[in-house]
XYZ file of C-alpha atoms in Angstrom:
586
model
C 99.205 112.031 76.004
C 98.831 111.974 79.779
C 97.962 108.559 81.195
C 95.602 107.796 84.055
C 94.407 104.581 85.655
C 91.068 103.797 87.263
C 91.134 100.646 89.401
C 88.236 98.971 91.195
C 89.412 97.444 94.459
C 88.229 95.021 97.110
C 86.388 97.746 98.999
C 84.248 98.537 95.945
C 85.646 102.033 95.444
C 87.326 103.340 92.328
C 90.811 104.811 92.535
C 92.301 107.301 90.075
C 96.081 107.320 89.649
C 97.110 110.488 87.826
C 100.245 112.637 87.917
C 101.631 110.842 90.942
C 98.446 111.159 92.989
C 95.882 108.560 93.968
C 92.354 109.609 94.916
C 89.275 107.584 95.770
C 85.737 107.785 94.347
C 82.554 105.994 95.223
C 82.147 104.484 91.741
C 83.776 104.435 88.336
C 81.231 106.809 86.809
C 82.188 109.464 89.308
C 85.883 108.854 88.622
C 85.372 109.251 84.875
C 83.301 112.398 85.462
C 86.238 113.897 87.314
C 88.722 112.950 84.603
C 86.428 114.562 82.039
C 86.411 117.783 84.061
C 90.179 117.571 84.478
C 90.820 117.053 80.764
C 88.536 119.946 79.835
C 89.905 122.415 82.373
C 93.569 121.600 81.704
C 93.049 121.094 77.956
C 94.906 117.820 78.367
C 93.817 114.645 76.537
C 93.915 111.549 78.719
C 94.526 107.894 77.960
C 92.691 106.002 80.689
C 93.111 102.366 81.706
C 90.167 100.959 83.676
C 91.081 97.812 85.572
C 89.190 95.573 87.992
C 91.877 92.916 88.293
C 90.288 90.457 85.863
C 90.130 92.605 82.769
C 91.175 96.049 81.623
C 89.704 98.491 79.135
C 91.368 101.441 77.440
C 89.436 104.668 76.862
C 90.439 108.161 75.851
C 89.098 111.506 77.042
C 89.659 114.460 74.742
C 90.278 118.076 75.694
C 86.541 118.757 75.616
C 85.994 116.098 78.274
C 84.385 113.697 75.798
C 84.838 109.991 76.373
C 85.764 107.596 73.577
C 86.894 104.000 73.376
C 90.043 102.424 72.012
C 90.542 98.963 70.631
C 92.719 97.910 73.554
C 91.113 95.577 76.067
C 92.419 92.481 77.753
C 91.881 90.096 80.614
C 94.497 89.493 83.259
C 96.339 86.219 83.606
C 94.628 84.600 86.570
C 97.998 83.552 87.935
C 99.179 87.084 88.494
C 97.829 89.769 90.785
C 97.595 93.440 89.879
C 98.877 96.095 92.235
C 97.675 99.626 91.651
C 100.525 102.098 91.565
C 100.518 105.783 90.931
C 101.617 107.178 87.613
C 105.027 108.800 87.367
C 105.262 111.383 90.113
C 104.783 114.987 89.135
C 106.129 117.423 91.668
C 103.866 120.444 92.174
C 105.576 123.364 90.527
C 105.794 126.690 92.262
C 103.883 128.742 89.744
C 104.473 132.394 90.434
C 101.879 135.005 91.129
C 102.540 138.317 92.814
C 102.244 137.939 96.553
C 100.734 141.349 96.776
C 98.705 141.395 93.600
C 95.798 140.825 95.907
C 95.653 140.262 99.653
C 96.583 136.632 99.183
C 94.823 134.111 101.398
C 96.636 130.976 100.444
C 99.774 129.227 101.665
C 100.985 127.330 98.608
C 97.386 126.212 98.247
C 95.165 127.222 95.308
C 94.987 124.634 92.553
C 93.564 123.980 89.132
C 90.793 121.846 90.557
C 89.324 124.901 92.271
C 88.882 126.568 88.885
C 87.380 123.408 87.496
C 84.897 123.229 90.349
C 83.920 126.866 89.901
C 83.374 126.408 86.188
C 81.137 123.415 86.632
C 78.809 125.167 89.062
C 76.889 122.615 91.065
C 79.218 119.872 89.935
C 81.680 120.572 92.717
C 80.913 117.201 94.166
C 81.483 115.454 90.861
C 85.028 116.754 90.952
C 85.434 116.305 94.707
C 88.619 114.647 95.740
C 90.079 115.601 92.412
C 92.491 118.198 93.655
C 95.253 115.665 93.958
C 95.858 115.349 90.268
C 95.160 118.965 89.538
C 97.395 120.275 92.280
C 100.231 118.074 91.139
C 99.826 119.513 87.660
C 99.222 123.088 88.639
C 101.376 123.593 91.700
C 100.475 126.294 94.192
C 100.484 130.005 94.683
C 102.025 131.450 97.801
C 100.556 134.062 100.042
C 100.835 135.765 103.381
C 99.086 133.320 105.648
C 98.114 129.729 106.025
C 95.724 127.914 103.827
C 96.422 124.225 103.434
C 95.965 122.692 100.062
C 92.817 120.664 100.614
C 90.267 122.662 98.680
C 90.945 121.242 95.250
C 94.272 119.968 96.490
C 96.413 116.929 96.116
C 94.662 114.580 98.514
C 96.373 111.424 97.420
C 99.918 110.495 96.659
C 102.395 107.787 95.966
C 105.351 106.573 97.903
C 108.564 107.541 96.189
C 111.806 105.801 96.970
C 115.234 107.357 96.823
C 117.687 104.960 98.314
C 115.033 103.974 100.823
C 114.552 107.534 102.036
C 111.347 108.266 100.157
C 108.031 109.280 101.617
C 104.541 109.718 100.187
C 103.747 112.880 98.305
C 100.446 114.099 99.660
C 99.370 117.667 100.156
C 102.252 120.131 100.345
C 102.902 119.263 103.980
C 99.343 119.754 105.237
C 98.675 116.071 105.722
C 99.939 112.599 104.886
C 99.366 111.103 101.492
C 96.439 108.755 101.147
C 97.443 105.105 101.178
C 98.210 103.648 97.792
C 95.169 102.071 96.216
C 94.893 98.453 97.374
C 95.322 95.508 95.062
C 92.261 95.027 92.910
C 90.158 91.888 93.043
C 91.080 88.882 90.933
C 87.464 87.863 90.523
C 84.684 89.767 88.904
C 82.918 92.126 91.307
C 79.372 91.046 92.073
C 76.648 93.403 90.911
C 74.422 95.105 93.417
C 70.872 96.067 92.783
C 70.165 99.677 91.959
C 68.143 99.895 95.153
C 71.281 99.248 97.174
C 73.112 102.313 95.960
C 72.942 105.686 97.710
C 70.807 108.033 95.631
C 73.118 110.964 94.881
C 72.150 111.953 91.338
C 71.249 115.450 92.436
C 74.951 116.071 93.085
C 76.074 115.240 89.550
C 75.782 117.630 86.637
C 74.308 116.716 83.256
C 77.779 116.307 81.660
C 78.657 114.013 84.543
C 75.590 111.899 83.900
C 76.454 111.638 80.214
C 79.945 110.446 81.065
C 78.600 107.915 83.532
C 76.146 106.589 80.977
C 78.859 106.209 78.366
C 81.113 104.487 80.873
C 78.448 101.925 81.758
C 77.723 101.201 78.099
C 81.353 100.892 77.094
C 82.950 99.218 80.075
C 80.233 96.916 81.300
C 79.804 94.934 84.425
C 83.303 94.977 85.837
C 83.132 98.669 86.831
C 80.052 98.243 89.049
C 81.231 99.040 92.598
C 80.766 96.710 95.516
C 78.926 99.126 97.815
C 77.508 98.263 101.231
C 73.689 98.323 100.979
C 72.192 101.446 102.512
C 70.040 99.385 104.871
C 73.068 97.527 106.218
C 74.177 98.152 109.785
C 77.689 98.699 108.455
C 76.740 101.565 106.142
C 77.791 105.063 107.208
C 74.981 107.537 107.757
C 74.065 109.776 104.850
C 72.783 113.270 105.501
C 71.696 116.108 103.240
C 73.918 119.167 103.139
C 70.912 121.415 103.746
C 70.010 119.604 106.963
C 71.002 121.403 110.151
C 73.616 119.499 112.120
C 75.077 121.800 114.758
C 73.200 124.379 116.825
C 73.184 127.695 114.998
C 75.736 130.207 116.238
C 74.032 133.295 117.564
C 75.248 136.569 116.156
C 73.750 139.822 114.967
C 74.205 141.781 111.757
C 74.800 145.485 112.290
C 75.842 148.591 110.445
C 78.742 150.615 111.766
C 80.138 154.103 111.350
C 83.558 152.898 112.513
C 86.242 152.218 109.955
C 87.052 149.039 111.922
C 84.760 147.821 114.726
C 86.176 148.611 118.200
C 88.952 150.797 116.737
C 89.210 154.579 116.794
C 88.322 156.491 113.618
C 91.317 158.827 113.900
C 94.469 157.206 112.472
C 97.674 157.141 114.489
C 99.648 157.373 111.243
C 99.063 157.238 107.518
C 101.297 156.663 104.504
C 100.538 157.264 100.840
C 101.371 154.341 98.539
C 101.432 154.075 94.725
C 97.937 153.702 93.357
C 98.576 150.381 91.643
C 100.965 148.948 94.223
C 100.259 145.558 95.695
C 99.983 145.844 99.472
C 100.389 143.005 101.965
C 100.463 143.568 105.715
C 101.462 141.498 108.717
C 102.783 141.895 112.251
C 106.296 142.196 110.847
C 105.553 144.969 108.363
C 103.698 146.254 105.302
C 105.113 144.843 102.067
C 104.704 147.098 99.018
C 105.509 145.972 95.481
C 105.239 148.444 92.631
C 106.822 147.912 89.217
C 110.471 147.058 89.944
C 110.514 148.314 93.530
C 109.928 146.516 96.825
C 109.493 148.367 100.106
C 108.765 147.312 103.676
C 107.044 149.749 106.039
C 107.197 149.466 109.817
C 103.797 148.185 110.996
C 103.942 150.344 114.155
C 105.052 153.649 112.658
C 104.428 153.490 108.900
C 108.004 154.571 108.211
C 110.116 152.808 105.613
C 112.289 149.994 106.979
C 113.757 148.733 103.729
C 113.490 149.312 100.003
C 115.214 147.880 96.978
C 114.889 147.380 93.232
C 113.759 143.918 92.189
C 113.784 141.949 88.948
C 110.700 139.857 89.762
C 107.802 140.172 92.189
C 107.615 137.989 95.316
C 105.431 134.898 95.105
C 105.367 134.131 98.821
C 105.453 136.307 101.942
C 104.899 135.274 105.539
C 105.729 136.042 109.143
C 107.999 133.363 110.540
C 110.431 132.450 113.286
C 114.071 131.793 112.337
C 116.296 130.497 115.124
C 114.004 132.134 117.660
C 113.909 135.523 115.923
C 110.734 136.918 114.276
C 111.162 137.880 110.631
C 109.220 138.852 107.529
C 110.161 136.356 104.813
C 109.445 136.609 101.099
C 110.383 134.475 98.090
C 111.082 135.631 94.550
C 112.178 132.973 92.091
C 115.008 130.861 93.480
C 115.879 133.257 96.279
C 114.283 134.188 99.594
C 114.928 137.113 101.891
C 114.189 137.452 105.589
C 113.978 140.866 107.254
C 114.507 140.248 110.968
C 112.952 142.547 113.545
C 115.347 145.378 114.283
C 117.410 144.918 111.108
C 117.522 147.390 108.246
C 118.586 144.874 105.591
C 117.289 141.362 104.918
C 119.218 138.113 105.017
C 119.343 136.495 101.566
C 118.984 132.741 100.933
C 119.560 130.687 97.820
C 116.778 128.100 97.521
C 117.312 124.539 96.257
C 116.227 123.636 92.755
C 112.440 123.285 92.326
C 111.941 124.224 95.967
C 108.475 124.336 97.474
C 108.008 126.138 100.771
C 105.192 126.145 103.295
C 104.407 127.898 106.547
C 101.992 125.314 107.900
C 104.004 125.608 111.138
C 105.520 128.621 112.847
C 108.741 128.022 110.905
C 109.009 127.580 107.145
C 109.632 124.106 105.736
C 111.394 123.763 102.375
C 111.133 120.678 100.153
C 113.243 119.932 97.112
C 112.756 116.420 95.824
C 113.039 114.231 98.895
C 115.291 116.665 100.727
C 113.979 118.927 103.480
C 115.428 122.092 104.946
C 114.449 125.198 106.869
C 115.733 128.734 107.274
C 118.482 129.381 109.800
C 120.204 132.550 110.934
C 123.315 131.706 108.880
C 121.686 129.927 105.936
C 119.534 126.941 105.079
C 119.625 124.089 107.577
C 118.997 120.488 106.571
C 116.023 118.719 108.148
C 116.104 114.914 108.560
C 113.820 113.151 106.102
C 111.089 111.148 107.885
C 111.016 107.399 107.538
C 109.500 105.819 104.450
C 105.722 105.845 104.612
C 105.480 109.193 106.401
C 104.726 112.627 104.992
C 106.333 115.790 106.441
C 103.690 118.345 107.371
C 105.101 121.237 109.398
C 108.039 122.443 111.433
C 107.837 124.503 114.611
C 109.834 124.822 117.829
C 112.620 122.831 116.104
C 110.284 119.831 115.672
C 109.327 118.286 112.334
C 105.808 116.812 112.375
C 105.178 113.884 110.060
C 102.801 110.951 109.875
C 101.491 108.177 107.720
C 97.789 108.018 106.908
C 96.650 106.293 110.096
C 99.075 107.959 112.485
C 100.501 108.315 114.998
C 102.063 111.724 114.410
C 105.832 111.780 114.884
C 107.521 114.920 116.220
C 111.287 114.833 115.699
C 113.606 117.514 117.023
C 115.729 118.537 114.042
C 118.601 119.697 116.261
C 118.838 116.944 118.891
C 117.268 114.046 117.011
C 114.851 113.333 119.880
C 111.513 111.951 118.700
C 108.129 111.610 120.334
C 105.004 109.814 119.171
C 101.584 111.468 119.335
C 98.563 109.146 119.230
C 95.471 111.029 118.073
C 92.463 110.435 120.305
C 89.676 108.688 118.400
C 86.346 110.610 118.394
C 84.385 107.316 118.348
C 85.307 103.635 118.351
C 83.726 103.024 114.956
C 85.421 105.967 113.219
C 88.667 106.244 111.312
C 90.609 108.993 109.569
C 89.214 109.643 106.104
C 91.340 112.713 105.369
C 94.087 114.926 106.754
C 93.355 118.638 106.499
C 96.299 120.293 108.235
C 98.962 120.019 110.900
C 100.886 122.862 112.491
C 100.572 125.712 114.965
C 100.153 123.077 117.668
C 97.079 121.505 116.064
C 96.201 118.599 113.784
C 92.959 118.901 111.815
C 91.459 115.702 110.434
C 88.190 114.298 109.112
C 86.841 111.092 110.678
C 84.041 108.836 109.519
C 82.706 105.315 109.608
C 83.971 102.593 107.291
C 82.957 103.485 103.740
C 82.870 107.256 104.185
C 85.186 109.382 102.073
C 85.695 113.071 101.383
C 83.030 113.059 98.663
C 80.621 110.332 99.775
C 77.923 112.594 101.250
C 78.054 111.062 104.733
C 77.932 112.479 108.224
C 81.507 112.919 109.472
C 83.470 114.491 112.297
C 85.825 117.444 111.836
C 88.313 117.032 114.681
C 90.955 119.400 116.047
C 93.663 117.601 118.033
C 96.461 118.959 120.187
C 99.930 118.159 118.880
C 101.184 118.173 122.463
C 99.433 114.994 123.565
C 96.997 114.057 120.782
C 93.912 114.933 122.832
C 90.764 116.210 121.136
C 90.291 119.949 121.502
C 87.024 120.182 119.577
C 84.823 118.204 117.232
C 82.222 119.399 114.755
C 79.574 117.099 113.334
C 79.295 117.923 109.660
C 79.086 116.305 106.232
C 81.479 115.726 103.384
C 79.350 118.105 101.299
C 80.245 120.965 103.645
C 83.954 120.431 104.390
C 85.084 117.411 102.363
C 87.234 119.408 99.949
C 87.599 122.720 101.800
C 90.829 124.330 103.027
C 91.989 125.068 106.551
C 92.765 128.803 106.359
C 95.008 130.229 109.068
C 94.664 133.959 109.471
C 97.140 136.785 109.875
C 98.422 136.917 113.424
C 97.790 133.212 114.010
C 94.714 133.762 116.173
C 91.869 132.519 114.000
C 91.422 129.789 111.389
C 88.436 128.586 109.423
C 87.367 125.763 107.171
C 84.180 126.176 105.160
C 81.587 127.784 107.481
C 83.420 126.950 110.732
C 85.573 129.540 112.523
C 88.048 128.359 115.174
C 90.204 129.930 117.863
C 93.654 128.819 116.753
C 95.097 129.107 120.257
C 92.556 126.872 121.992
C 91.351 124.898 118.971
C 87.731 125.570 119.957
C 84.907 126.305 117.515
C 83.911 129.961 117.722
C 81.302 130.325 115.001
C 79.196 128.190 112.680
C 77.694 130.133 109.772
C 76.577 127.088 107.789
C 72.917 128.134 107.965
C 73.646 131.776 107.124
C 74.433 133.375 103.786
C 77.861 134.411 105.057
C 81.203 133.421 103.561
C 84.390 133.796 105.562
C 87.732 135.100 104.290
C 91.254 135.067 105.677
C 91.088 136.315 109.304
C 92.985 139.422 110.359
C 93.859 138.915 113.998
C 90.526 138.394 115.766
C 88.481 140.080 113.009
C 87.318 138.108 109.982
C 86.483 139.749 106.631
C 83.376 138.207 105.116
C 80.635 138.622 102.555
C 76.896 138.245 103.117
C 73.945 138.139 100.765
C 76.377 137.305 97.959
C 77.860 140.776 97.471
C 77.751 142.716 100.765
C 81.143 143.112 102.450
C 81.348 142.704 106.191
C 83.709 142.292 109.131
C 82.937 139.597 111.700
C 84.045 140.694 115.181
C 83.013 138.476 118.065
C 79.349 137.615 117.559
C 78.545 140.610 115.395
C 78.882 140.986 111.630
C 79.312 144.621 110.595
C 78.433 145.730 107.072
C 81.365 147.766 105.812
C 83.570 148.175 102.727
C 86.741 148.633 104.792
C 89.799 146.943 103.250
C 91.320 145.592 106.457
C 94.940 144.566 105.871
C 95.975 143.348 109.308
C 95.568 143.629 113.069
C 99.045 144.255 114.508
C 100.889 145.358 117.640
C 99.290 142.633 119.798
C 95.818 143.619 118.601
C 96.260 147.297 119.417
C 96.320 148.616 115.838
C 94.303 147.982 112.672
C 95.959 148.605 109.299
C 93.577 149.671 106.526
C 94.118 150.431 102.841
C 91.875 153.315 101.812
C 90.322 154.012 98.437
C 92.724 156.960 98.176
C 95.740 154.571 98.130
C 96.694 155.405 101.687
C 97.616 152.935 104.417
C 96.316 154.042 107.808
C 96.767 152.666 111.304
C 93.820 152.948 113.712
C 94.327 152.431 117.474
C 92.177 150.059 119.526
C 89.457 151.595 121.682
C 87.629 148.578 123.138
C 88.085 144.867 123.754
C 84.383 144.040 123.843
C 83.540 143.310 120.220
C 86.189 140.811 119.147
C 85.987 138.204 121.880
């Protein structure tokens, strides 16, 4: 039976340690509600220890998410302190899924918690922050572009030691692991009146309420959190998710007769593909996988560049830079192949055991245990492991970016050994980092809030984009944890756009381009400067500049420096449409 620990600490929050991850919750009821969801969705019974430093209680959660008690309960010896440590570390496995089975929009990023949140409907918040455990259990699926594992991802982590060279296991390189849960109090936590607690019942589902009620009856006073009263000057500001925060972005909704807005309707070339083939496109080429055959088409001409028989489908495909040369890289099992521009055959690499790879930066970072490496022209190249307490996040321009929870970010040149320190500019004197979202492509994306705010606390926070050159703030967005607390940073094809929740950013400048939080529009992985989207729940659209065009076009990629749009037609034909205007996508 899988074991988990809930500990109540000096700051009044509850911490879950599960599968090598530590995540924070505003109270024990919320923590138990998450574990119930986790047990049900993973069909895994849990043995849970609940500890406040003075006494501990043992409960069990069955595969239906039902809570029950055990006979085990004890008080701690007052002469000994209790330090909360994570459970045995569980490395996220690289579960395979065909990279082209759909136009994948994740970069080692989807997790079991996302399915759990979807199943529980409005209970997303009750499982918020839960991705840590689920991601560690479920691993990730690879895709063709960058989505960091923060939407149902492993937010917390533990510090592993391997001869002193260990580092925390947080998200798969998107941000540092959360600090280990602090030592719990040795004295019983003082109760607060019900009036002092933030009223957030509307964010908890009925099953969550049942679990909370059972927890209070069974566990008693020692699980009551020590929360700052809402009328205290030290309390962070709560705000409803339906309350407008930022000025609405102005854009129009239009119909279009164009296949792709601002592109010609006459294709420059077209190529028939197998009807059931998976099709993935990028600047480096069009990757086709059908049965036991893999083929790469030239993105500029549509002609075949490479084809071969395969024994298993790729689980990861991405444009990357290897020793200064652009290449299309894909992974299948324990091997990876890189097709460099101008070459007719790919370079093959043997991956380390249990390797996980990420393209959070412009180059691909490989992790196997506590060892790091990257792809080189002649084979895999070792990357120095960061110092204990830091988490590796991305590699680009021969620099490995790593950081602990509070920063600064360290950028170490993997070839020369030179290191620089990047202090992130603070958005306000009273704010601190409450979560790391991503780092790479020259940017660090973090959430900041006042003392007491967390990714699922329902408070007003700041989404901040920093430059990894000097740590300066490029843009800030005032938002709430309800809107972005557990969402992913999704980098688009071509590296020009990225979004998180309803916020679309220019990835080059780091500036906010669009806020659709007050519109019924949901963004998808950007293609160059054009963003596929849905509106009114089921209407497909393409967002170009400040106009959303209703269209069913299956846009694969914008390539050739924005001069061509690749589209997969209903007749299983890939077509390339030339650019006609630059007015609609700026």
